[in-house]
PDB file of C-alpha atoms in Angstrom:
ATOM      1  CA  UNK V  26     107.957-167.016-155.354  1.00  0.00           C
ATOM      2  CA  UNK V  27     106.877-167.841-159.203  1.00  0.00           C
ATOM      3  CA  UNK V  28     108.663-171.331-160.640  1.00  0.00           C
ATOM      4  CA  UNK V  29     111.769-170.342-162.645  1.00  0.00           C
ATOM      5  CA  UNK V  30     110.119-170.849-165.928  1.00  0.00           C
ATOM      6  CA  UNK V  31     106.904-169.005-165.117  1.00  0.00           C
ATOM      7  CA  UNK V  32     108.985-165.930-163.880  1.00  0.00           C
ATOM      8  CA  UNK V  33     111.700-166.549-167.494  1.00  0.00           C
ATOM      9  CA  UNK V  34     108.446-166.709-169.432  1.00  0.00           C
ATOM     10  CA  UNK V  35     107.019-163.127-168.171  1.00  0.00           C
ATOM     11  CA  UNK V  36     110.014-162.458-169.410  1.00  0.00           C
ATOM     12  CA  UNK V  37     109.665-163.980-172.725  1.00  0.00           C
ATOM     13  CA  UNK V  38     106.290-162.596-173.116  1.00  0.00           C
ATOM     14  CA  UNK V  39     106.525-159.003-172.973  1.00  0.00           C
ATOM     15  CA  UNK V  40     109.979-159.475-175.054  1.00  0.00           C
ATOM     16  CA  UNK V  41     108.036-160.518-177.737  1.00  0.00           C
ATOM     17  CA  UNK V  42     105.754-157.475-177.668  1.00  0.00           C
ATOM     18  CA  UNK V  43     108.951-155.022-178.091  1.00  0.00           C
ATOM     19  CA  UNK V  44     107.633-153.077-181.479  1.00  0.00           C
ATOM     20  CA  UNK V  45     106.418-150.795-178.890  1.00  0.00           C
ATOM     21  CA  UNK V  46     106.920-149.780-175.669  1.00  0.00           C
ATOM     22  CA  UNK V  47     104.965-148.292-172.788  1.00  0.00           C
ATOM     23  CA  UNK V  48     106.559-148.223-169.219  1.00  0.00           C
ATOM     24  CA  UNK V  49     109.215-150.376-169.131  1.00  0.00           C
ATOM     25  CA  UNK V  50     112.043-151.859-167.359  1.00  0.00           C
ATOM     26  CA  UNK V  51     115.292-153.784-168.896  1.00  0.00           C
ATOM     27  CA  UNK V  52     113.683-157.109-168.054  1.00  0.00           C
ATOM     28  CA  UNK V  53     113.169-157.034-172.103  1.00  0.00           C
ATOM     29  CA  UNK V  54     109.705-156.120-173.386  1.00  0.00           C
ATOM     30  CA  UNK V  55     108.015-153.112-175.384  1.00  0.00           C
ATOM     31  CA  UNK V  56     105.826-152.649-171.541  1.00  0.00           C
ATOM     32  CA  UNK V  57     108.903-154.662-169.812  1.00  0.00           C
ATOM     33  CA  UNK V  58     111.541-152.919-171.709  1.00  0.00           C
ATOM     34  CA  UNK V  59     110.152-149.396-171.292  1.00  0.00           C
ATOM     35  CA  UNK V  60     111.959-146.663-170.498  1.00  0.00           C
ATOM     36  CA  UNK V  61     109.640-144.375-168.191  1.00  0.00           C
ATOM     37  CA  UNK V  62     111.493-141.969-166.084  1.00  0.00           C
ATOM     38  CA  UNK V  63     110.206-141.479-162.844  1.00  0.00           C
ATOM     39  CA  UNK V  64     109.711-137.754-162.828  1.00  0.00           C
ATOM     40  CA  UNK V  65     106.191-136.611-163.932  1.00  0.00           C
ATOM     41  CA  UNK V  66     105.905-134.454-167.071  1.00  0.00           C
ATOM     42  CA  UNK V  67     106.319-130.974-167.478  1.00  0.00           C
ATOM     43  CA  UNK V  68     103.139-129.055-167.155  1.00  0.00           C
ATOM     44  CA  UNK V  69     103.607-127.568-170.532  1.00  0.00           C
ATOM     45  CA  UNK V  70     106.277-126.291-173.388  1.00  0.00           C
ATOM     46  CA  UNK V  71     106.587-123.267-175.213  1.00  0.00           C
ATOM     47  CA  UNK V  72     103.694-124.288-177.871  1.00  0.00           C
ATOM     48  CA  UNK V  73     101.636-123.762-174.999  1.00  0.00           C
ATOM     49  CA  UNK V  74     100.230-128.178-174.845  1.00  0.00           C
ATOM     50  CA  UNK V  75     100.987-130.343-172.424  1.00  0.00           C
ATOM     51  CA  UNK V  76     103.025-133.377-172.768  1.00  0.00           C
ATOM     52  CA  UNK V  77     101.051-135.463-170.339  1.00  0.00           C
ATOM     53  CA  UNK V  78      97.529-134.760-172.045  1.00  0.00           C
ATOM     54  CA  UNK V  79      98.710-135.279-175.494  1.00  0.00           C
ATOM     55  CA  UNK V  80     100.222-138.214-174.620  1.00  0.00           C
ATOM     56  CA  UNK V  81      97.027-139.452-172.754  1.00  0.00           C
ATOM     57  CA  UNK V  82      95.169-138.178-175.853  1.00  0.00           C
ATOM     58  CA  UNK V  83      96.920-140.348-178.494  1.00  0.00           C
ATOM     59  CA  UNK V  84      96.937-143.294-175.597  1.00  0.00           C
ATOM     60  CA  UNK V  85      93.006-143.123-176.073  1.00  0.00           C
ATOM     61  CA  UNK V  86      93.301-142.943-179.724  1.00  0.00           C
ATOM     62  CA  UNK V  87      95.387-146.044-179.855  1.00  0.00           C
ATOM     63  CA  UNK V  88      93.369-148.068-178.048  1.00  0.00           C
ATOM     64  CA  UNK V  89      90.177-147.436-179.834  1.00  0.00           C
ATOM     65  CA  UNK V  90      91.119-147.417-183.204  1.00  0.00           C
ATOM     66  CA  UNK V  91      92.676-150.078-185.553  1.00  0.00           C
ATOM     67  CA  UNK V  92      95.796-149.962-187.136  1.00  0.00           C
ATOM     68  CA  UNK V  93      99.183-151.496-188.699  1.00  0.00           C
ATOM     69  CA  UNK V  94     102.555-150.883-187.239  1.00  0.00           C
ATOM     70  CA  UNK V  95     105.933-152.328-189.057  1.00  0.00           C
ATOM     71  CA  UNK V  96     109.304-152.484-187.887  1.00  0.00           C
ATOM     72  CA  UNK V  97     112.116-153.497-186.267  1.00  0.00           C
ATOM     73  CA  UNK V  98     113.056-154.524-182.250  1.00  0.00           C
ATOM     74  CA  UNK V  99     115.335-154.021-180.153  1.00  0.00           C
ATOM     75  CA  UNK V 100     114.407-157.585-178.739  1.00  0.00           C
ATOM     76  CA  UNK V 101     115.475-159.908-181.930  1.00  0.00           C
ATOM     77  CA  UNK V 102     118.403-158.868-183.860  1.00  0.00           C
ATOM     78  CA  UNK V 103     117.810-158.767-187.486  1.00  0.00           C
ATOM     79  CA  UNK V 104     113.824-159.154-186.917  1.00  0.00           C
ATOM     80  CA  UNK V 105     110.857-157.614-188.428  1.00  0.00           C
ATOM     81  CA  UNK V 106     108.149-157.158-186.521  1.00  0.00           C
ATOM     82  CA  UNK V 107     104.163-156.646-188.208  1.00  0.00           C
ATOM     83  CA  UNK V 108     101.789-155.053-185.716  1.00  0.00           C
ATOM     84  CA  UNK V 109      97.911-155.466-185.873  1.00  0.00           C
ATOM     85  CA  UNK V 110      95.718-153.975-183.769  1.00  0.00           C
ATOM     86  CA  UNK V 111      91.598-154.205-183.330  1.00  0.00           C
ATOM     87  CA  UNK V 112      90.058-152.921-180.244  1.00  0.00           C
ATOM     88  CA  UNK V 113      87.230-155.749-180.404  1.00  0.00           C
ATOM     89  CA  UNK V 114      89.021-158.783-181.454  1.00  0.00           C
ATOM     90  CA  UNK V 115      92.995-158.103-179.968  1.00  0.00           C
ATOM     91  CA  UNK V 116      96.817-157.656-180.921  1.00  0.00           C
ATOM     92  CA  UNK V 117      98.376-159.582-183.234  1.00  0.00           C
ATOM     93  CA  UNK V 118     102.223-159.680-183.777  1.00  0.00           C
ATOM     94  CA  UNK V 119     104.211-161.191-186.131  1.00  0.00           C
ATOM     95  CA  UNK V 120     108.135-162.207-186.237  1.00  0.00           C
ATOM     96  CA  UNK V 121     109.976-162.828-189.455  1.00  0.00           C
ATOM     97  CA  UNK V 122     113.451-162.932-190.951  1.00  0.00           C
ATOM     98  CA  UNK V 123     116.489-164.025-188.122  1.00  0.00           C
ATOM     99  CA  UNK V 124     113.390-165.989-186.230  1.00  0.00           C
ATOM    100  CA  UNK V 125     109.670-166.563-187.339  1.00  0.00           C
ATOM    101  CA  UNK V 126     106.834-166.554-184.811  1.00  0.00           C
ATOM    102  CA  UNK V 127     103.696-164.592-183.374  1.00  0.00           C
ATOM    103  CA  UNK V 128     102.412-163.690-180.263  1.00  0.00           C
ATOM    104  CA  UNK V 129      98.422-162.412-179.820  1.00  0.00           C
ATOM    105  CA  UNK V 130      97.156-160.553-176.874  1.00  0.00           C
ATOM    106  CA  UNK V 131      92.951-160.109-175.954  1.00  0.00           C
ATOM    107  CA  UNK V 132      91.562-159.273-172.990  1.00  0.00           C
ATOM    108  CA  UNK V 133      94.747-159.292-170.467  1.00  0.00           C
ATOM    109  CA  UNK V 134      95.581-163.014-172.055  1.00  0.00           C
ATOM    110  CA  UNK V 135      99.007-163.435-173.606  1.00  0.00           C
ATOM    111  CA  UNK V 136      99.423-166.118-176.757  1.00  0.00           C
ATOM    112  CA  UNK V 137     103.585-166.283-178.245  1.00  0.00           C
ATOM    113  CA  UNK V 138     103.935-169.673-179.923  1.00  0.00           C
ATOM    114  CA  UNK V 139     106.404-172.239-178.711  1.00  0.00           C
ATOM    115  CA  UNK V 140     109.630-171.436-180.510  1.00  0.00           C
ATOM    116  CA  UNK V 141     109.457-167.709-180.294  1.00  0.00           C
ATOM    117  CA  UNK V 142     109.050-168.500-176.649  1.00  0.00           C
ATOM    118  CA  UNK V 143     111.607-170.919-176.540  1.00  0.00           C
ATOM    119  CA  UNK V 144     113.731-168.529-178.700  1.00  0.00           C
ATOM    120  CA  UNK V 145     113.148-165.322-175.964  1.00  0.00           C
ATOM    121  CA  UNK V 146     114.099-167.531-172.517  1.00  0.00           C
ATOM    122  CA  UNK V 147     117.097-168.226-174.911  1.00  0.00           C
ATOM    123  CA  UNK V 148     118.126-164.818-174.249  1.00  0.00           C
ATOM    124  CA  UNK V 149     116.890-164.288-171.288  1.00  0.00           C
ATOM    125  CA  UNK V 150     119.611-167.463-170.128  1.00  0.00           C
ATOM    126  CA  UNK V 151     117.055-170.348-170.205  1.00  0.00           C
ATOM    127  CA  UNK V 152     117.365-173.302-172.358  1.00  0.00           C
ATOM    128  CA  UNK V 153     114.165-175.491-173.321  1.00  0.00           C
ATOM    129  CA  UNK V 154     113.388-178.204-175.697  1.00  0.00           C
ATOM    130  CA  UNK V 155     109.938-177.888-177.455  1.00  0.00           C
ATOM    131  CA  UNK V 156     109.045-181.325-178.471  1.00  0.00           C
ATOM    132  CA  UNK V 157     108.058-181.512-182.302  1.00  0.00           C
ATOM    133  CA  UNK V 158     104.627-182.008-181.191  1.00  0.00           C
ATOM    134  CA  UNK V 159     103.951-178.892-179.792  1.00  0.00           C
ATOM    135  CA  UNK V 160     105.798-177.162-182.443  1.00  0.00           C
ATOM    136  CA  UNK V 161     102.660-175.069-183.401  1.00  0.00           C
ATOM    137  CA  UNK V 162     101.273-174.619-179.790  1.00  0.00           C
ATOM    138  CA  UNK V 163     100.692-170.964-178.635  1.00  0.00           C
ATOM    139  CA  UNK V 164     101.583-170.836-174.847  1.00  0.00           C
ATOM    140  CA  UNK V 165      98.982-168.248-172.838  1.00  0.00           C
ATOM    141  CA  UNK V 166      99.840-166.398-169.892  1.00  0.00           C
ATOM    142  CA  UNK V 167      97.736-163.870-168.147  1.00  0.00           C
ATOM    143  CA  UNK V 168      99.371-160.298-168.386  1.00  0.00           C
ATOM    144  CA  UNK V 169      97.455-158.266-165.538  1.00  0.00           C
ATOM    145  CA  UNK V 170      96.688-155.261-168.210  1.00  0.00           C
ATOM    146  CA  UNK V 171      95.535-154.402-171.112  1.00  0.00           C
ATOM    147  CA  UNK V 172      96.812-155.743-174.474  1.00  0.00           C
ATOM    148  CA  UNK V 173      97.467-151.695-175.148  1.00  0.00           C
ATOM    149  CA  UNK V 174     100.123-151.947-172.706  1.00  0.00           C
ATOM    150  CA  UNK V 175     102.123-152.996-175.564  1.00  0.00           C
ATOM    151  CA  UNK V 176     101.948-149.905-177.893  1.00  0.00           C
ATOM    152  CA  UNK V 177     100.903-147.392-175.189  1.00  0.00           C
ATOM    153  CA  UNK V 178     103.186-144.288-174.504  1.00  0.00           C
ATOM    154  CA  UNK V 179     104.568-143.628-171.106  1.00  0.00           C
ATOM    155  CA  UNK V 180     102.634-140.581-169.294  1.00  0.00           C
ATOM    156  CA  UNK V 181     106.303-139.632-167.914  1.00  0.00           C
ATOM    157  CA  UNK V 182     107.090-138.638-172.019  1.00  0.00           C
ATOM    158  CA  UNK V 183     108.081-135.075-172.196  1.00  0.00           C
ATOM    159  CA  UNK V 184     108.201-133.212-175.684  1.00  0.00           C
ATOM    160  CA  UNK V 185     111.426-132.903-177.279  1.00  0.00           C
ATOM    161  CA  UNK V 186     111.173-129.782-180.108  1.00  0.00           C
ATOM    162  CA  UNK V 187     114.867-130.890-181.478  1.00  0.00           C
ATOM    163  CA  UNK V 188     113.880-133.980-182.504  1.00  0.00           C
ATOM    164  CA  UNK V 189     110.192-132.955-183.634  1.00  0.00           C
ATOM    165  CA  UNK V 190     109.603-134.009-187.787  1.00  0.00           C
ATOM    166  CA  UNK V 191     107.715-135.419-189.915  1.00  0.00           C
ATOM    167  CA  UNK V 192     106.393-138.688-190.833  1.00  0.00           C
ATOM    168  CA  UNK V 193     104.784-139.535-194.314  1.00  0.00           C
ATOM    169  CA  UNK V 194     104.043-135.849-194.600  1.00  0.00           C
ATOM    170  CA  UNK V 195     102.449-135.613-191.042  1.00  0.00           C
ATOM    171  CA  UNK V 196     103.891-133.083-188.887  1.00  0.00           C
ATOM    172  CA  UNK V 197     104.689-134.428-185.893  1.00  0.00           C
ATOM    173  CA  UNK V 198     105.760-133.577-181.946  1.00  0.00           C
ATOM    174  CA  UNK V 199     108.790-135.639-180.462  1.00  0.00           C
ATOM    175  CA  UNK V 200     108.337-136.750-176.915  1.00  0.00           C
ATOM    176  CA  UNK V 201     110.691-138.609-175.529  1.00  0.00           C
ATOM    177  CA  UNK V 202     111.097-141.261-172.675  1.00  0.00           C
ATOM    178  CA  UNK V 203     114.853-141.813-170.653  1.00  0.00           C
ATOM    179  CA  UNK V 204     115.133-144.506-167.961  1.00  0.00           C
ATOM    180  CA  UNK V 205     119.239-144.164-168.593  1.00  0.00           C
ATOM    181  CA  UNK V 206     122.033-142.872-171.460  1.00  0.00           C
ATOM    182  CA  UNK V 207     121.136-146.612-172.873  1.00  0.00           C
ATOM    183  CA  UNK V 208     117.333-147.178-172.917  1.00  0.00           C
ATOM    184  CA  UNK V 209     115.619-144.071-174.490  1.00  0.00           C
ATOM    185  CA  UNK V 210     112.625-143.848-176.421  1.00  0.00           C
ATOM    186  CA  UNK V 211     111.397-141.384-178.943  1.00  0.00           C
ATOM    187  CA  UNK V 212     107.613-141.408-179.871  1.00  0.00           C
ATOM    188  CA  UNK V 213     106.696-139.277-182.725  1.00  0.00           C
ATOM    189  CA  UNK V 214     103.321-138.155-182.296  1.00  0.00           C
ATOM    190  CA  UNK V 215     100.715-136.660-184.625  1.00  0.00           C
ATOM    191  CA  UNK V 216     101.325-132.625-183.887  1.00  0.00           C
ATOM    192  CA  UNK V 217      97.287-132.003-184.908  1.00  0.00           C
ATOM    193  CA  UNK V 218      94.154-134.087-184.662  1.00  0.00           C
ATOM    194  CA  UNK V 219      93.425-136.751-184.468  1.00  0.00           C
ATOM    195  CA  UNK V 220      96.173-137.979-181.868  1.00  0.00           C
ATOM    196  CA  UNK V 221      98.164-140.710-183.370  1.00  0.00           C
ATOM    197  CA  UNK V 222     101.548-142.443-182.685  1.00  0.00           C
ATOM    198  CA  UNK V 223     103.161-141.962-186.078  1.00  0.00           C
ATOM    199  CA  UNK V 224     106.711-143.543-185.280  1.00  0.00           C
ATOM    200  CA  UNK V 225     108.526-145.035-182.380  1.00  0.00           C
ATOM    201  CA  UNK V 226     112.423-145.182-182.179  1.00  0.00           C
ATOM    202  CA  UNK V 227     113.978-147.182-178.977  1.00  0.00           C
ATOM    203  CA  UNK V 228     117.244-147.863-177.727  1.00  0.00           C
ATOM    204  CA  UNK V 229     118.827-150.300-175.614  1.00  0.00           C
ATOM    205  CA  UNK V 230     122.295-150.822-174.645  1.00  0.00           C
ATOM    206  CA  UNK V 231     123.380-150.067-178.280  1.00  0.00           C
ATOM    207  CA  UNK V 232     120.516-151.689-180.113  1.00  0.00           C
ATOM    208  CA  UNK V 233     118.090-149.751-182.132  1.00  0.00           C
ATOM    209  CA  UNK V 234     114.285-149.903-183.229  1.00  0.00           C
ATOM    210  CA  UNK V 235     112.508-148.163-185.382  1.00  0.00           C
ATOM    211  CA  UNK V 236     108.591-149.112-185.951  1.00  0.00           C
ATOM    212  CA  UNK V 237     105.604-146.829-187.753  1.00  0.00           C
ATOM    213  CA  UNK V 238     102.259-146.809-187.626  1.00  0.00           C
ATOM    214  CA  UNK V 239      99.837-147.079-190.269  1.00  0.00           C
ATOM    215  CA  UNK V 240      96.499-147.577-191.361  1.00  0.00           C
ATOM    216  CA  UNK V 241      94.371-146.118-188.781  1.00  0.00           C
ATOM    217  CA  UNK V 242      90.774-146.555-188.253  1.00  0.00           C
ATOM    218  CA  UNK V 243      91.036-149.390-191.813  1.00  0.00           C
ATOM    219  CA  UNK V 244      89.554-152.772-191.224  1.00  0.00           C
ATOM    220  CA  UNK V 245      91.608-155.090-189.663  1.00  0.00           C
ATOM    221  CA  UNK V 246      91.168-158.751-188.436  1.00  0.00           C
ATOM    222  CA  UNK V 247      92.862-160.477-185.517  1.00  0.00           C
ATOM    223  CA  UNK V 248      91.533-164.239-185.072  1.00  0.00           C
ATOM    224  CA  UNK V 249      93.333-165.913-182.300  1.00  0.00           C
ATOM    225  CA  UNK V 250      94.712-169.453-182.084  1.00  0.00           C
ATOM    226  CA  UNK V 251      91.984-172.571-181.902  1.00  0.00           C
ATOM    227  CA  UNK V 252      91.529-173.737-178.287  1.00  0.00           C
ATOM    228  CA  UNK V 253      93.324-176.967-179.433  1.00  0.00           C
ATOM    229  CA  UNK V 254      96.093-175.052-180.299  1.00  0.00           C
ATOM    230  CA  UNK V 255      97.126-173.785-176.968  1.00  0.00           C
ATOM    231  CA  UNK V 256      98.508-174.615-173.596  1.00  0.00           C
ATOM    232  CA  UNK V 257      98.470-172.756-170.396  1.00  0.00           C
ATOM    233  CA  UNK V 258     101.646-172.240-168.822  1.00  0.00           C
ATOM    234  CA  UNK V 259     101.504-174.564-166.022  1.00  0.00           C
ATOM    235  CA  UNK V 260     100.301-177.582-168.808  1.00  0.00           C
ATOM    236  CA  UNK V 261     103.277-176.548-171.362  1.00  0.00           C
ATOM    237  CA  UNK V 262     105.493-176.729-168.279  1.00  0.00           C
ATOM    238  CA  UNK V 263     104.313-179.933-167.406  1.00  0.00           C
ATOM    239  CA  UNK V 264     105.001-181.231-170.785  1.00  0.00           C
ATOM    240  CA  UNK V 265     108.452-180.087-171.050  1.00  0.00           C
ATOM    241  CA  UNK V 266     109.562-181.802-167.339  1.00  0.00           C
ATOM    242  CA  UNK V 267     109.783-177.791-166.756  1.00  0.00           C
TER     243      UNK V 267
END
């Protein structure tokens, strides 16, 4: 069984990654606070495409090209959140406004910095106390997938034509994702090539998101924390009599 704070700070984690959302449970996260249904996709829809390939088609567009995303989150009340994204160098996401922090992502490796971890086991029902000297110390924790996991669209999506629209000008497909009446989420996809996420909208038990995407395929750099600059998990518990 994980130590309390190791399990709180999955938690935390994938919280902080909520400007999007893959598959998802109500643990709290973008990935963690996904709301993937558990019946497959239907085959097709009148337009004659299929929900499941165009989501796997803008999936793979994602997650090779760079890109901006700005918005809010269902995770921090009163938040913004700024989304960068470079397939080489990782995922970058910054918190402002109610609470300021930033959490990176490369190669399956998870960086939030102390108080907007401290900050997300707040709500998950877990005080800490970040000494002042590791006030600007990034705490990493191994995910298990890919830093896409945190903008990626749930294969169960199906296409919604009621809610399609568009975005900037951009036609654009609706495809939507239910877990329950209280944690929905409505991608809005690019309707022709290439296959983009234009907009996300989420829900969750009465708390709404709204994030777009922009800038695909400019230049874009992420540059992670310095070495001295971070703590695994089991060292920042260790300093925090966790």
């Amino acid at each position: 069984m994980p130590h309390p704070l190791r399990a709180a700070a999955l938690a935390a984690l994938l919280l902080a990654g909520a400007v999007a959302c893959g598959d998802s449970s109500d643990a709290g996260t973008s990935t963690a606070e996904s709301s993937a249904s558990s019946s497959p996709a239907p085959a097709d829809d009148a337009a004659g495409g299929s929900a499941a390939a165009r989501v796997e088609a803008v999936n793979e567009t994602m997650r090779t090209t760079t890109f901006s995303a700005i918005g809010t989150s269902t995770a921090y009340d009163g938040a913004l959140q700024n989304m960068t994204w470079n397939p080489r160098q990782g995922l970058h996401i910054r918190i402002s406004g109610t609470i300021g922090g930033s959490m990176y992502c490369q190669d399956g490796v998870t960086y939030i910095s102390s108080n907007l971890f401290a900050e997300s086991l707040k709500q998950q029902g877990q005080e800490i106390t970040v000494p002042a000297d590791l006030d600007d110390v990034y705490v990493t924790t191994k995910s298990g997938e890919g830093c896409d996991a945190y903008f990626a669209l749930s294969p169960t999506g199906r296409f919604s034509p009621s809610d399609d629209a568009e975005v900037n000008g951009t036609p654009a497909r609706a495809v939507k994702v239910s877990a329950s009446a209280s944690a929905t989420d409505t991608y809005y996809v690019s309707a022709k090539e290439p296959a983009y996420l234009l907009k996300l909208e989420s829900t969750r038990d009465g708390r709404t998101s709204s994030t777009t995407y922009v800038d695909f395929g400019k230049e874009t750099t992420v540059t992670l924390p310095s070495a001295d600059k971070t703590l695994t998990m089991d060292a920042f518990r260790a300093r925090i009599g966790g």
